[in-house]
XYZ file of C-alpha atoms in Angstrom:
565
model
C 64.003 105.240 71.355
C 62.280 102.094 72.363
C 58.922 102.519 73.692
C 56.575 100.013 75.824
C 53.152 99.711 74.145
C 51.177 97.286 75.519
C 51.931 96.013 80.036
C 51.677 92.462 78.808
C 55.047 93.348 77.229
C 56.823 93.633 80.617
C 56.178 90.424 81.753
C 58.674 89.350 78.764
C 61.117 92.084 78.991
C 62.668 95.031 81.167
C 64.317 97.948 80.350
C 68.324 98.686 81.310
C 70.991 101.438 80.613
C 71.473 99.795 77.149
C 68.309 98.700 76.202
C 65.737 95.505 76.911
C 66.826 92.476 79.155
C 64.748 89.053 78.597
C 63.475 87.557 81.341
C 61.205 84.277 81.927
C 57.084 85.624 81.991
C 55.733 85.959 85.040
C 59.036 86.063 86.851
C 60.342 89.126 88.958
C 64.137 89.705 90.259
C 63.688 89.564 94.430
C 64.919 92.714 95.860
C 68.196 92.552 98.233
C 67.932 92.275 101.779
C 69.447 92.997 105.266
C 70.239 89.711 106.500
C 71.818 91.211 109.580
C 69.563 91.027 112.491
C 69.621 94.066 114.916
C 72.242 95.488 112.865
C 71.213 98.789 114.540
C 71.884 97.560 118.409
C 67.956 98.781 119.128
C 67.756 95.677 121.140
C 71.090 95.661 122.925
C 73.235 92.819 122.053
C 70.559 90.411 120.727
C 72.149 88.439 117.581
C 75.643 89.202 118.246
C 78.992 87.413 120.498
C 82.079 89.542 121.457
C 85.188 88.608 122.703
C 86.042 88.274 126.703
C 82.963 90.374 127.236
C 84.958 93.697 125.315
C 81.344 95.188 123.721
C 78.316 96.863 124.720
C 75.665 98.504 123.886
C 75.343 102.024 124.129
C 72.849 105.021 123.901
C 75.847 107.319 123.358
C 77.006 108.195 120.709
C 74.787 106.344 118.236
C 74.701 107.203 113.946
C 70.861 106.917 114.123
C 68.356 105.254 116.255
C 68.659 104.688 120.209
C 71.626 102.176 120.085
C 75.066 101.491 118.483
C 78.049 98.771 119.967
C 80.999 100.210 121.782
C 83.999 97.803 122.258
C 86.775 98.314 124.281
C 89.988 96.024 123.078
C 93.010 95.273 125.707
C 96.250 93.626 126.448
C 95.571 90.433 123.239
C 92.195 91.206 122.769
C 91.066 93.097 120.091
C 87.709 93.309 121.084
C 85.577 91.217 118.044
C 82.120 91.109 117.838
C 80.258 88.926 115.288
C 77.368 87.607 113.962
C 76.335 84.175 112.092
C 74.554 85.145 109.009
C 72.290 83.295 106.589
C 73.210 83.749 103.123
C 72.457 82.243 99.585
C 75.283 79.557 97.378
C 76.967 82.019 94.604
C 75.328 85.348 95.847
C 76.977 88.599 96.492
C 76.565 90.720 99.260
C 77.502 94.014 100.502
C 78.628 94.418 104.213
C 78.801 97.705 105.463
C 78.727 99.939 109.254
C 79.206 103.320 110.071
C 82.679 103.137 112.729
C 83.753 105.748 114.924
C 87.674 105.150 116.684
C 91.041 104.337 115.663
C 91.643 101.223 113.426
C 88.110 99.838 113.383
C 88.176 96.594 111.279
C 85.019 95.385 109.149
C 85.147 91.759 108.152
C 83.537 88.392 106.418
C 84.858 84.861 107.023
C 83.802 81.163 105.908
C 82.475 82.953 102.653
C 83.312 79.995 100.590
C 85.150 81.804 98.325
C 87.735 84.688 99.161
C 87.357 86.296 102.741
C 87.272 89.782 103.575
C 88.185 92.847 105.832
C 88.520 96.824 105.242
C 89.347 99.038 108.033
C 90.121 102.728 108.793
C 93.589 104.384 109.698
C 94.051 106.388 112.180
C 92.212 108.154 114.825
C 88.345 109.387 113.936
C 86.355 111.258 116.572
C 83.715 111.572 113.738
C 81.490 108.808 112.099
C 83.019 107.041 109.147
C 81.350 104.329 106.169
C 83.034 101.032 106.193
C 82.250 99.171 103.047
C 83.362 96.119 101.498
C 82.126 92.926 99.204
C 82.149 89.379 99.282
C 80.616 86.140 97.265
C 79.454 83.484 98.536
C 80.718 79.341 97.115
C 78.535 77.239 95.468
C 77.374 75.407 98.802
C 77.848 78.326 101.350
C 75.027 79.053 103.702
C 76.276 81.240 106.174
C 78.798 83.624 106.782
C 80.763 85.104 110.080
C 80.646 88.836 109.480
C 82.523 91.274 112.192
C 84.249 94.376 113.401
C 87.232 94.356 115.612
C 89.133 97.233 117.011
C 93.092 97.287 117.355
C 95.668 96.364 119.905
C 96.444 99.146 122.921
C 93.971 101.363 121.090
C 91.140 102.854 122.941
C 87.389 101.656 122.218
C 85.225 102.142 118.805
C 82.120 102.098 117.913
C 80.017 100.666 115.710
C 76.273 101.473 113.851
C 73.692 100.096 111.116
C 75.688 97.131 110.555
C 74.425 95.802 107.218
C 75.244 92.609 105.028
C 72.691 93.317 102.016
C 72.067 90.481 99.232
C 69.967 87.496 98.451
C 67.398 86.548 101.152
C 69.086 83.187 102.593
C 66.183 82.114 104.019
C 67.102 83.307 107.757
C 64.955 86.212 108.341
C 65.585 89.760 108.530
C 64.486 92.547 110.593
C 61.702 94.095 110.100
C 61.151 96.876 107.473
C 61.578 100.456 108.501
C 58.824 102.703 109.321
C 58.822 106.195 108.214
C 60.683 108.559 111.141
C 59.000 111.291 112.884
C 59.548 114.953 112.736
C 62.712 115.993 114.381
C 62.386 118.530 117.375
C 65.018 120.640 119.113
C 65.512 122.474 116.162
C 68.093 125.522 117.236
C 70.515 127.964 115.197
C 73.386 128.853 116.119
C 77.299 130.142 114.681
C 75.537 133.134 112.851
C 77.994 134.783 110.629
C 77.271 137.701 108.181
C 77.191 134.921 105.361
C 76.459 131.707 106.971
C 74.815 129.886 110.601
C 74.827 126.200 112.153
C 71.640 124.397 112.018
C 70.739 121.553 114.927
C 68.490 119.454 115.803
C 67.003 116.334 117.929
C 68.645 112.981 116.223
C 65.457 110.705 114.771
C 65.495 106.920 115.610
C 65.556 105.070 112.248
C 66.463 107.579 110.417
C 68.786 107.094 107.388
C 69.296 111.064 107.340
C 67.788 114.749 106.999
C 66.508 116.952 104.271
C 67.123 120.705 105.308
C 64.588 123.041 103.853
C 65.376 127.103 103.693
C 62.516 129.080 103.173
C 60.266 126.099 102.354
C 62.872 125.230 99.657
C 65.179 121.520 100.191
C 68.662 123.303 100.266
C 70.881 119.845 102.037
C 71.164 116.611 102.911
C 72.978 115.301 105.417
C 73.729 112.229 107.414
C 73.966 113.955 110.697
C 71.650 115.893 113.365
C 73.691 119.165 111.924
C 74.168 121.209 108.920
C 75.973 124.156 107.771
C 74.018 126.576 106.179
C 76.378 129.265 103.781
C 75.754 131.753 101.124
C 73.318 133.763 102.575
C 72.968 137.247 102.704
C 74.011 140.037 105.817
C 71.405 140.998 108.056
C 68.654 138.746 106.952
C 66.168 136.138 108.746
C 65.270 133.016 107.511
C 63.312 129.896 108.066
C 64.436 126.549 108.089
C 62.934 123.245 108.344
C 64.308 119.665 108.707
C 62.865 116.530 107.779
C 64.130 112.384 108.485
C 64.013 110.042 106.074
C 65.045 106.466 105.630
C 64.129 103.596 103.182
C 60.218 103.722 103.713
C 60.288 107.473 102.881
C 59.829 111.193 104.134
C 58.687 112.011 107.292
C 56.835 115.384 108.566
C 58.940 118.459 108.849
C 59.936 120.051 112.057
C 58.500 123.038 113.883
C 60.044 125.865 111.400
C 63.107 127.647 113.014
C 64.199 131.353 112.431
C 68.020 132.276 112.263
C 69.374 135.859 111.557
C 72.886 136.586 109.924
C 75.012 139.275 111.337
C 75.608 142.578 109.572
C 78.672 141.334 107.907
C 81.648 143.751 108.278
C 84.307 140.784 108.337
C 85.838 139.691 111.145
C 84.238 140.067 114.177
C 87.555 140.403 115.944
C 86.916 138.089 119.307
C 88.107 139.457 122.372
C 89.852 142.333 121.146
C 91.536 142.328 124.916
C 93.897 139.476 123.392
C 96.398 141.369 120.681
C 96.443 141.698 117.036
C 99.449 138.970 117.114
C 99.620 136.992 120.509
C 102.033 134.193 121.947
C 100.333 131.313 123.578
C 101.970 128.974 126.428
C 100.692 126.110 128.090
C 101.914 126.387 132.115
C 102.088 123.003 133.923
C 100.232 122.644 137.359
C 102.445 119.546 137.565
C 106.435 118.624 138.180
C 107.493 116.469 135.045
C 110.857 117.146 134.823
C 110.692 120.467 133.385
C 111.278 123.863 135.243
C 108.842 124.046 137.873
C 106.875 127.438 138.038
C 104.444 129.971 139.913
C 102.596 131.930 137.098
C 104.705 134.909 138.118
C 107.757 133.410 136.580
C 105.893 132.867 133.667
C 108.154 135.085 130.238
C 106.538 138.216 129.966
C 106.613 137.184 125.588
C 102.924 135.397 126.573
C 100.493 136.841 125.871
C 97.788 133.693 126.593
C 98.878 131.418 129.584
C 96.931 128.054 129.501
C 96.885 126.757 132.765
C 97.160 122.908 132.137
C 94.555 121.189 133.467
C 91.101 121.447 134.275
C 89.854 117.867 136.375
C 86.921 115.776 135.350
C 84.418 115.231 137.883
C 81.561 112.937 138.654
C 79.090 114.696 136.689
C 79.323 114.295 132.706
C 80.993 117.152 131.009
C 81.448 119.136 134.151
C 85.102 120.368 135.406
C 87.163 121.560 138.482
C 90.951 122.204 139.101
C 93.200 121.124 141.981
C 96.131 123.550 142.088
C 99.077 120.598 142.725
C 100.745 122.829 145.522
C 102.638 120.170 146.998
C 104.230 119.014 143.384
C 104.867 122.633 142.615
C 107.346 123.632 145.885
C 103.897 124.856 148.377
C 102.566 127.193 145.862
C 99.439 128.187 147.724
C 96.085 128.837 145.915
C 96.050 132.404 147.105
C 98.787 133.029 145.659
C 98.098 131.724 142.560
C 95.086 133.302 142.481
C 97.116 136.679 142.631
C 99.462 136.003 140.255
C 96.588 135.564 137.482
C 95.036 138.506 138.751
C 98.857 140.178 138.409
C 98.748 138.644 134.870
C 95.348 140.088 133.837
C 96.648 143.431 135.163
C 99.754 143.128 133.228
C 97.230 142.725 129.911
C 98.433 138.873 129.672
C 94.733 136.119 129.172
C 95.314 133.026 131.437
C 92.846 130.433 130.888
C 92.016 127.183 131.711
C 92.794 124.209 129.465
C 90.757 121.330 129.521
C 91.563 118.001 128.118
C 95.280 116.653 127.594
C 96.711 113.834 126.975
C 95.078 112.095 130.035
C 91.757 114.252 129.582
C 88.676 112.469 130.159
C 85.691 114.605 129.804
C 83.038 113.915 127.467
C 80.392 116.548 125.738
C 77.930 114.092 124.145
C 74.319 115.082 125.081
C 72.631 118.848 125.701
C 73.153 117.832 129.848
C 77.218 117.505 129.643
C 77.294 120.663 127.896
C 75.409 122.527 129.882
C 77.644 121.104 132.860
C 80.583 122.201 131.273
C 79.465 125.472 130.866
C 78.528 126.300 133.962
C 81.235 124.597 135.914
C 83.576 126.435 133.784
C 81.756 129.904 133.738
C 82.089 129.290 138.609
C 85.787 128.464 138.076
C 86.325 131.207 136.176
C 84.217 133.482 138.627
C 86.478 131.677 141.687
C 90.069 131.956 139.859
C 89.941 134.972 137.684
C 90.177 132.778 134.214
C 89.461 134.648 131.527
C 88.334 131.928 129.393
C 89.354 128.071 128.225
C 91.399 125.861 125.773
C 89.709 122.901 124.398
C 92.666 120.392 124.206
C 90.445 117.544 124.148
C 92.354 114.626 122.548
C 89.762 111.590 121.953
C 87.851 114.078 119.726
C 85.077 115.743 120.594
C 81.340 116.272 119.671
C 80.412 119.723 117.265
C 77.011 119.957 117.844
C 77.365 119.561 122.153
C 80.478 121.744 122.512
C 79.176 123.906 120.142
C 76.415 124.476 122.577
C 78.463 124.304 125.689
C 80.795 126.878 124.205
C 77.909 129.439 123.017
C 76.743 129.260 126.523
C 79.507 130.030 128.332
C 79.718 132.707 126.065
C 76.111 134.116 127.145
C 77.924 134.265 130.405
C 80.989 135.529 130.504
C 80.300 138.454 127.523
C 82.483 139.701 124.887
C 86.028 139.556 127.061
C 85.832 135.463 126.711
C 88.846 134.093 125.295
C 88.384 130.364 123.567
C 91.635 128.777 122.130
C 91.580 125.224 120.918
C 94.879 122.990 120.657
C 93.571 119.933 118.263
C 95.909 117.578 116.904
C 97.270 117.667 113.210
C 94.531 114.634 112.176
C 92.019 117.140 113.894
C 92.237 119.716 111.323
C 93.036 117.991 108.145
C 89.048 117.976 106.581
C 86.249 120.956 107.711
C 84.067 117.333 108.521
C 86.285 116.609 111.480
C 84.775 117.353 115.160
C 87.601 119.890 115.448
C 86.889 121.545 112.440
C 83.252 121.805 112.429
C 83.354 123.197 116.326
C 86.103 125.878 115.297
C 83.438 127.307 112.238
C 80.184 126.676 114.194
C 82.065 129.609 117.075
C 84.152 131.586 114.703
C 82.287 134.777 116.001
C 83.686 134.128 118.928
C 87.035 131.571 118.662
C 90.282 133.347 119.799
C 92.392 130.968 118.043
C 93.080 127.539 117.163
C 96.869 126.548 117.812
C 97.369 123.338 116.310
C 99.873 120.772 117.421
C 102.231 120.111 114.674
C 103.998 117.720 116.873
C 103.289 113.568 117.712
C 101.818 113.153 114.296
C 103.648 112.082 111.684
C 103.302 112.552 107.789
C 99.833 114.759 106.658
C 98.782 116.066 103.778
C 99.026 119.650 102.788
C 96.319 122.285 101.780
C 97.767 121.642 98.340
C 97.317 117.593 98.665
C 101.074 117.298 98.863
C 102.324 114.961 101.725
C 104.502 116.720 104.498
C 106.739 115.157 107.083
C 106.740 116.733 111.055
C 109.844 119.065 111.314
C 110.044 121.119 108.540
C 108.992 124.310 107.811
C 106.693 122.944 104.921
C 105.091 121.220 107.190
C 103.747 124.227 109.153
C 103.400 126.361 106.262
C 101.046 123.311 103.710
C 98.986 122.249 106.781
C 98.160 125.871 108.518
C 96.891 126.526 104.682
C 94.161 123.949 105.513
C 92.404 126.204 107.851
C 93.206 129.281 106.496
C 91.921 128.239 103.520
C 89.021 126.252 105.541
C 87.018 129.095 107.183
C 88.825 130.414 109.826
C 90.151 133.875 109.904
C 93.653 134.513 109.450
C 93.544 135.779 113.141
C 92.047 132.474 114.869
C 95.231 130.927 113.662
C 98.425 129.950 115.092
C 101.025 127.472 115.057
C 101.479 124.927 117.925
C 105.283 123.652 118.583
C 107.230 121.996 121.619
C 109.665 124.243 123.141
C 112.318 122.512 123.313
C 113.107 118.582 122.209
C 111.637 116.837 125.522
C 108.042 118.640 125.085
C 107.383 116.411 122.760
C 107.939 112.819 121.806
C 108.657 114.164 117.837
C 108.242 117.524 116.273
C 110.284 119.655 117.497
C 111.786 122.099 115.011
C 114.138 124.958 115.893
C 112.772 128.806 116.508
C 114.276 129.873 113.721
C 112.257 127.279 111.226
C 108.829 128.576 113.103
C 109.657 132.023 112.733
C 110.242 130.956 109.082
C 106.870 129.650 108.946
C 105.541 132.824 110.246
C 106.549 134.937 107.757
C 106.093 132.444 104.892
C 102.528 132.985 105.759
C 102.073 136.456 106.884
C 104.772 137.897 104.093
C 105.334 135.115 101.458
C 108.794 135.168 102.571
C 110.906 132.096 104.569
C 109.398 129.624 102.278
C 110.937 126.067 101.579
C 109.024 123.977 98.861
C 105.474 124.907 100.018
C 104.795 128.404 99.105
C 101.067 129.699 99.773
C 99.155 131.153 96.591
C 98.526 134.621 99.150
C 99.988 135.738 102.464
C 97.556 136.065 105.423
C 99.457 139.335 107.610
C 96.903 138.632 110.100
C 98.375 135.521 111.566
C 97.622 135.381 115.079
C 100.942 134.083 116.127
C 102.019 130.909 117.783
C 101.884 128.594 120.747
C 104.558 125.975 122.765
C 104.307 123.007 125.224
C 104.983 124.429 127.429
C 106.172 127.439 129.488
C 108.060 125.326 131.384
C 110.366 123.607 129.165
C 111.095 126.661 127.766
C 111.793 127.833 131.072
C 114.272 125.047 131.165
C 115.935 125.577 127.949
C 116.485 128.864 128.773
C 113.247 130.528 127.408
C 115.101 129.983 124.061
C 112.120 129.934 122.007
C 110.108 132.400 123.819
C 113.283 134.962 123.121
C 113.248 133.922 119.563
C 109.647 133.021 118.227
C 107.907 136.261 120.697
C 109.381 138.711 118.934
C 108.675 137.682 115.674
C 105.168 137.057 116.281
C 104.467 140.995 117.707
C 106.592 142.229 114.925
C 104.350 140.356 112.192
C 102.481 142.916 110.137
């Protein structure tokens, strides 16, 4: 080992991974910088150009700090946004952004040398680093560095955009300060082995150190944590602290959480049975069989009433029964036919989202609205709970919240089903995903759409194309495998070939499914490593195309799921 005597020595020579370096006395390597300015969108679109007016700055959502850009492309536009940078000739730099959307493109141009872009497939209702490199030609000065969304898709968002490198000589922003304590600290999700930990996001801050007990137990990048491994029945304290490059800041007001008593499954709403059949109904005339909830196939056992309305107010909800598109079904009536449901031991609830939803749970004020708007039209229609079928993604921590007070509401008898799409489910870091844990003491089931998607990967890493029966046995492993109980599980298919636009796969390949997974049997390539008898069943788009097929696949896939063990 090589060992320093004497400081003088330094000014000749540094130490590296393999030894000493030489370098020139009395010189010192400059450190890299952001040459970026208002790469955080703090001060709204200062620095930066987009195309036809597509961006904008927004205080919702934002990665940290009070700012981020949203951009909205359409028709030919694909909504760029740029910035001139000043670099240094034959320097390296790193340009990175955290993105949140579908196809969200990162991007370098008149580098001098070889351009570049990265980008991100698909749709991503959660935050997501973009990073790539470029070098700079011998006489290059400055560099065009941008993000750009994609054609026809909806708008994405952008935060701490960052080109890092060799000072070019055209200032930077200023350095950070260290961030302040977070406040709002709140628990919720308690399980007997695990809870959710919240809190206030912290301008500037580069992320959180979660302390248990005093003790730093996580870091994470986001105003949330999952906290696991702990014991039944026990309290404990938990503190969170921001931190960015100019260090630590103070720790929050401590917060207590208590597990449960453990005993397994908590069984939510025990009203809805052991194995249940879920239908979507349509409050709208589409071409399939129109229908009053009393002609609704006595094989459902959940009846989603498709769909809630946005309003006005952010995050709040109403419904307008379409009794002019449905033949003069009157309100009353339908009102008595869920009450006739209810007494018939069915669960009809209110779905909220769609295709065409447009509510938005972003901030502790939407999800209170939705919570009490939903908790008055269940009070007015006799709902005995929703479906979150909210597809451009949705918030964890805010619907967490709006959830768990609905919940403080409406008791024990609430019924919560969520209907998220296949890209939804495929990681326990997607929205979907981390909302489905943070209220599995009280989540009725999750009835994935294994339709409109295309190829995914498998709980085994395999990739699966729609249709088959592998494809509903490797990607229902993901959750079953992920955290959810067997029982908050179910598989989502189109009745019929018109419910969907792709998917569709005969009753007699889902019933397949369902006892590859609740008896090992059924099986095509994909065979699970256990069988998980409590299976909660499965669910269709909708009651109404099956209706018009001839309740085909309620005759066929009902059945099966009641008879499951």
């Amino acid at each position: 080992m090589i060992r320093i005597r004497s400081l003088a020595l330094l000014g000749a020579a540094t130490l590296t991974a393999g030894g000493l370096t030489a370098l020139a006395t009395g010189t010192a390597q400059a450190a890299d910088v952001n040459v970026v300015r208002n790469g955080g969108f703090e001060s709204g679109l200062a620095g930066w150009s987009c195309s036809a007016g597509s961006g904008a700055a927004v205080s919702s959502p934002v990665h940290t700090g009070a700012g981020a850009l949203k951009a909205t492309p359409a028709g030919s536009d694909n909504a760029r946004c740029g910035q001139t940078v000043t670099v240094k000739p034959n320097s390296t730099y790193t340009l990175s952004a955290q993105v949140q959307g579908s196809y969200v493109y990162l991007g370098a141009t008149g580098t001098g040398t070889q351009d570049v872009s990265t980008w991100t497939p698909g749709s991503g209702s959660g935050w997501q680093k973009l990073s790539t490199t470029f070098s700079t030609g011998p006489n290059t000065t400055q560099v065009t560095v941008y993000t750009h969304g994609w054609y026809g898709q909806p708008a994405y968002t952008v935060d701490e955009f960052s080109v890092l490198g060799p000072d070019g000589g055209g200032g930077t922003d200023p350095g950070p300060s260290v961030p302040g304590a977070p406040g709002g600290a709140a628990v919720s999700g308690q399980s007997a082995n695990g809870l959710t930990l919240s809190w206030n996001a912290v301008g500037g801050a580069g992320g959180y150190h979660v302390y248990q007990d005093g003790v730093r137990v996580q870091t994470v990048s986001s105003a949330s944590a999952q906290i696991t491994g702990l014991a039944p029945a026990t309290s404990y304290a938990f503190q969170v602290s921001a931190y960015n490059a100019a260090g630590e800041g103070p720790r929050s007001a401590p917060v207590t959480g208590t597990t449960t008593g453990g005993g397994g499954n908590p069984n939510p709403n025990p009203s809805v049975p052991r194995h249940a059949l879920t239908g979507y109904w349509q409050n709208f005339n589409n071409g399939a069989t129109v229908q009053k909830l009393s002609d609704v196939s006595a094989q459902y056992d959940i009846i989603a009433v498709s769909f809630a309305d946005a309003t006005a107010t952010p995050g709040a909800i109403t419904f307008n029964l379409d009794s002019a598109g449905l033949g003069g079904y009157t309100v009353a009536q339908f009102k008595a036919d869920i009450a006739a449901k209810k007494a018939a031991g069915k669960s009809v609830i209110l779905s909220i989202g769609g295709e065409k939803g447009t509510i938005s749970v972003n901030d502790p004020a939407s999800a209170n609205n939705l919570a009490n708007s939903a908790w008055a039209l269940m009070q007015e229609y006799g709902f005995t709970g929703i479906d979150i079928d909210l597809e451009n993604g949705l918030n964890p921590t805010y619907m967490t919240q709006a959830l768990r007070s609905l919940s403080s509401k409406a008791g024990p008898s609430l019924v919560i089903t969520m209907a998220p799409q296949t890209i939804d489910m495929q990681s326990t870091q997607g929205g979907y995903f981390k909302t489905a844990l943070n209220i599995k003491d009280i989540l009725t089931v999750v009835n994935m759409q294994y339709y409109n998607s295309g190829s995914m990967n498998g709980c085994d890493g395999k990739v699966y194309s729609q249709g088959s029966v592998d494809f509903l046995t490797a990607l229902a492993c993901i959750q079953l495998e992920g955290g959810l109980d067997p029982s908050q599980v179910g598989i989502g298919v189109p009745a019929s070939p018109s419910g969907a636009g792709s998917g569709y796969v005969s009753p007699a390949v889902v019933n397949n499914a369902l006892d590859c997974l609740a008896r090992g049997t059924g099986c095509g390539s994909f065979k699970p490593s256990k069988t998980y008898p409590g299976l909660r069943g499965a669910m269709t788009w909708s009651t109404n195309w099956d209706a018009k097929a001839g309740l085909a696949w309620s005759n066929a896939v009902g059945p099966k799921v009641h008879a499951l063990p």
